[in-house]
């Protein structure tokens, strides 16, 4: 999907943040104006200036797969047990993409059109992680190309990022959960070695987790998303921030102000990591 170039005004409008510009005597930086716009939102708590580090309760690769308990009609074939995929060490990007394309480690492979490995700059400092492909992504083979993707592009643009430029986008699961349901813990566990290898290859400076499923899969904290925002977590030595999933924001417009706050927090965190 081609990145859409939007003006800052259009981006903030897309994010549902208003008023967009707050003219003041003496002029303001765009950031200060954006912060001012956010501060008009009700119930938007200030993000801490010096982020606290919240380490995961459990480490990610050793996390056991939860059983798949969903009831199925008797006539249907026995459920496929999701087994964490085993991948050879040291896979390159092309090998990893091929292994993902061929994967049959869980039942999601049965109904997919194709696996959706991820997209972007393979040397990116930023890694955004969503939940799993939807119908549009399943059809096109690229993450976040539907309505939620349009909003994600606006979110990226709001902090001067662009799909494909210093940004990589991946999902907790690489195949579409039927009916766009949330992937089950066992499916995320089965797919996690792919995400782990993507992170190893990328060596990003910062992970941004979009929504509860991605946060559960990577951090394993099993807390409400609201409790995970506004602080820097850590995954295998890499700083992590958490925000709302764009699809959730499309259904809960007032939460866009909080997501905007999270993005500013992520940008400040990145600046700090780069020593700015
Ligand atoms: N939602 C996600 O979590 N990922 C996508 O790729 C698309 C929608």
Coordinates of C-alpha atoms in Angstrom, one line a residue, residues 122-264:
X122 CA 14.2 -4.1 7.3
X123 CA 16.6 -1.8 9.1
X124 CA 13.9 0.2 10.8
X125 CA 14.3 1.7 14.3
X126 CA 10.5 1.5 14.8
X127 CA 8.6 -1.7 14.9
X128 CA 4.8 -1.5 15.1
X129 CA 3.0 -4.7 16.0
X130 CA -0.7 -5.3 15.5
X131 CA -2.9 -8.3 16.1
X132 CA -3.4 -10.2 12.9
X133 CA -4.4 -9.7 9.3
X134 CA -8.0 -8.9 8.4
X135 CA -9.9 -9.6 5.2
X136 CA -8.1 -6.8 3.2
X137 CA -4.6 -7.9 4.5
X138 CA -5.4 -11.5 3.8
X139 CA -6.3 -10.6 0.2
X140 CA -3.3 -8.2 -0.4
X141 CA -0.6 -9.9 1.7
X142 CA 0.3 -6.7 3.5
X143 CA -0.5 -5.7 7.1
X144 CA -2.8 -2.8 7.8
X145 CA -4.1 -2.0 4.4
X146 CA -7.9 -1.7 5.3
X147 CA -9.6 1.1 7.3
X148 CA -7.5 0.4 10.4
X149 CA -4.4 0.7 8.1
X150 CA -5.5 4.1 6.9
X151 CA -5.7 5.3 10.5
X152 CA -2.4 3.7 11.3
X153 CA -0.8 5.6 8.4
X154 CA -2.3 8.8 9.8
X155 CA -0.9 7.9 13.2
X156 CA 2.5 7.3 11.8
X157 CA 2.4 10.6 9.8
X158 CA 1.3 12.4 13.0
X159 CA 4.8 11.6 14.4
X160 CA 6.6 12.2 11.1
X161 CA 6.9 8.6 10.2
X162 CA 5.9 6.9 7.0
X163 CA 5.2 3.3 6.2
X164 CA 8.4 1.8 4.7
X165 CA 10.7 4.5 6.0
X166 CA 12.4 3.6 9.2
X167 CA 9.2 1.7 10.2
X168 CA 8.4 -2.0 10.0
X169 CA 4.9 -3.2 10.6
X170 CA 4.1 -6.8 11.7
X171 CA 1.4 -8.7 13.5
X172 CA 1.2 -11.1 16.4
X173 CA -0.2 -13.7 14.0
X174 CA 0.6 -13.9 10.3
X175 CA -2.7 -15.5 9.1
X176 CA -6.2 -14.1 9.3
X177 CA -8.3 -15.3 12.2
X178 CA -11.7 -16.2 10.6
X179 CA -14.3 -13.5 11.0
X180 CA -11.6 -11.1 12.2
X181 CA -11.8 -12.6 15.7
X182 CA -9.0 -12.0 18.2
X183 CA -6.3 -14.6 17.8
X184 CA -6.3 -17.2 20.6
X185 CA -3.3 -17.3 23.0
X186 CA -2.3 -20.7 21.5
X187 CA -2.3 -19.2 18.0
X188 CA -0.2 -16.3 19.1
X189 CA 2.2 -18.7 20.9
X190 CA 2.4 -20.9 17.8
X191 CA 3.3 -17.9 15.6
X192 CA 5.6 -16.1 18.1
X193 CA 8.9 -17.6 16.9
X194 CA 8.3 -15.7 13.6
X195 CA 7.9 -12.4 15.5
X196 CA 10.9 -13.2 17.6
X197 CA 13.0 -13.8 14.5
X198 CA 11.7 -10.6 12.9
X199 CA 12.7 -8.7 16.0
X200 CA 16.2 -10.4 16.0
X201 CA 16.7 -9.4 12.3
X202 CA 15.4 -5.9 12.7
X203 CA 17.0 -5.0 16.0
X204 CA 14.6 -2.1 16.4
X205 CA 15.2 0.7 18.9
X206 CA 11.5 0.7 20.0
X207 CA 8.5 -1.6 19.7
X208 CA 5.0 0.0 19.6
X209 CA 2.4 -2.6 20.5
X210 CA -1.1 -1.8 19.0
X211 CA -3.8 -3.2 21.2
X212 CA -4.2 -5.8 23.9
X213 CA -3.5 -8.9 21.8
X214 CA -0.1 -7.6 20.7
X215 CA 0.6 -6.5 24.2
X216 CA -0.3 -9.9 25.7
X217 CA 1.7 -11.7 23.1
X218 CA 4.9 -9.7 23.5
X219 CA 4.8 -8.7 27.1
X220 CA 2.7 -11.5 28.6
X221 CA 1.4 -9.1 31.3
X222 CA -2.3 -9.8 30.9
X223 CA -3.3 -6.4 32.2
X224 CA -5.9 -4.0 30.8
X225 CA -4.4 -1.9 28.0
X226 CA -5.1 1.3 30.0
X227 CA -2.7 0.0 32.7
X228 CA 0.1 -0.6 30.2
X229 CA 0.1 2.8 28.5
X230 CA 2.3 5.7 29.5
X231 CA 5.4 3.8 30.5
X232 CA 8.3 2.0 28.9
X233 CA 8.2 -1.8 29.1
X234 CA 11.0 -4.0 27.9
X235 CA 11.2 -7.0 25.7
X236 CA 14.5 -8.8 25.5
X237 CA 16.3 -5.5 26.2
X238 CA 14.3 -3.5 23.7
X239 CA 12.1 -0.7 25.0
X240 CA 8.4 -1.2 24.3
X241 CA 5.4 1.2 24.4
X242 CA 1.7 0.2 24.2
X243 CA -1.2 2.0 22.6
X244 CA -4.7 1.4 21.3
X245 CA -5.3 -0.7 18.2
X246 CA -6.4 1.5 15.3
X247 CA -9.5 -0.7 14.7
X248 CA -10.5 0.0 18.3
X249 CA -10.0 3.7 17.8
X250 CA -12.3 3.6 14.8
X251 CA -15.0 2.3 17.1
X252 CA -14.1 4.5 20.1
X253 CA -13.4 7.9 18.7
X254 CA -12.9 9.7 22.1
X255 CA -9.9 7.3 22.7
X256 CA -8.0 8.9 19.8
X257 CA -6.8 11.7 22.1
X258 CA -5.2 9.1 24.3
X259 CA -3.6 7.3 21.3
X260 CA -2.2 10.7 20.2
X261 CA -0.7 11.2 23.7
X262 CA 0.8 7.7 23.4
X263 CA 2.4 8.5 20.1
X264 CA 4.0 11.7 21.5

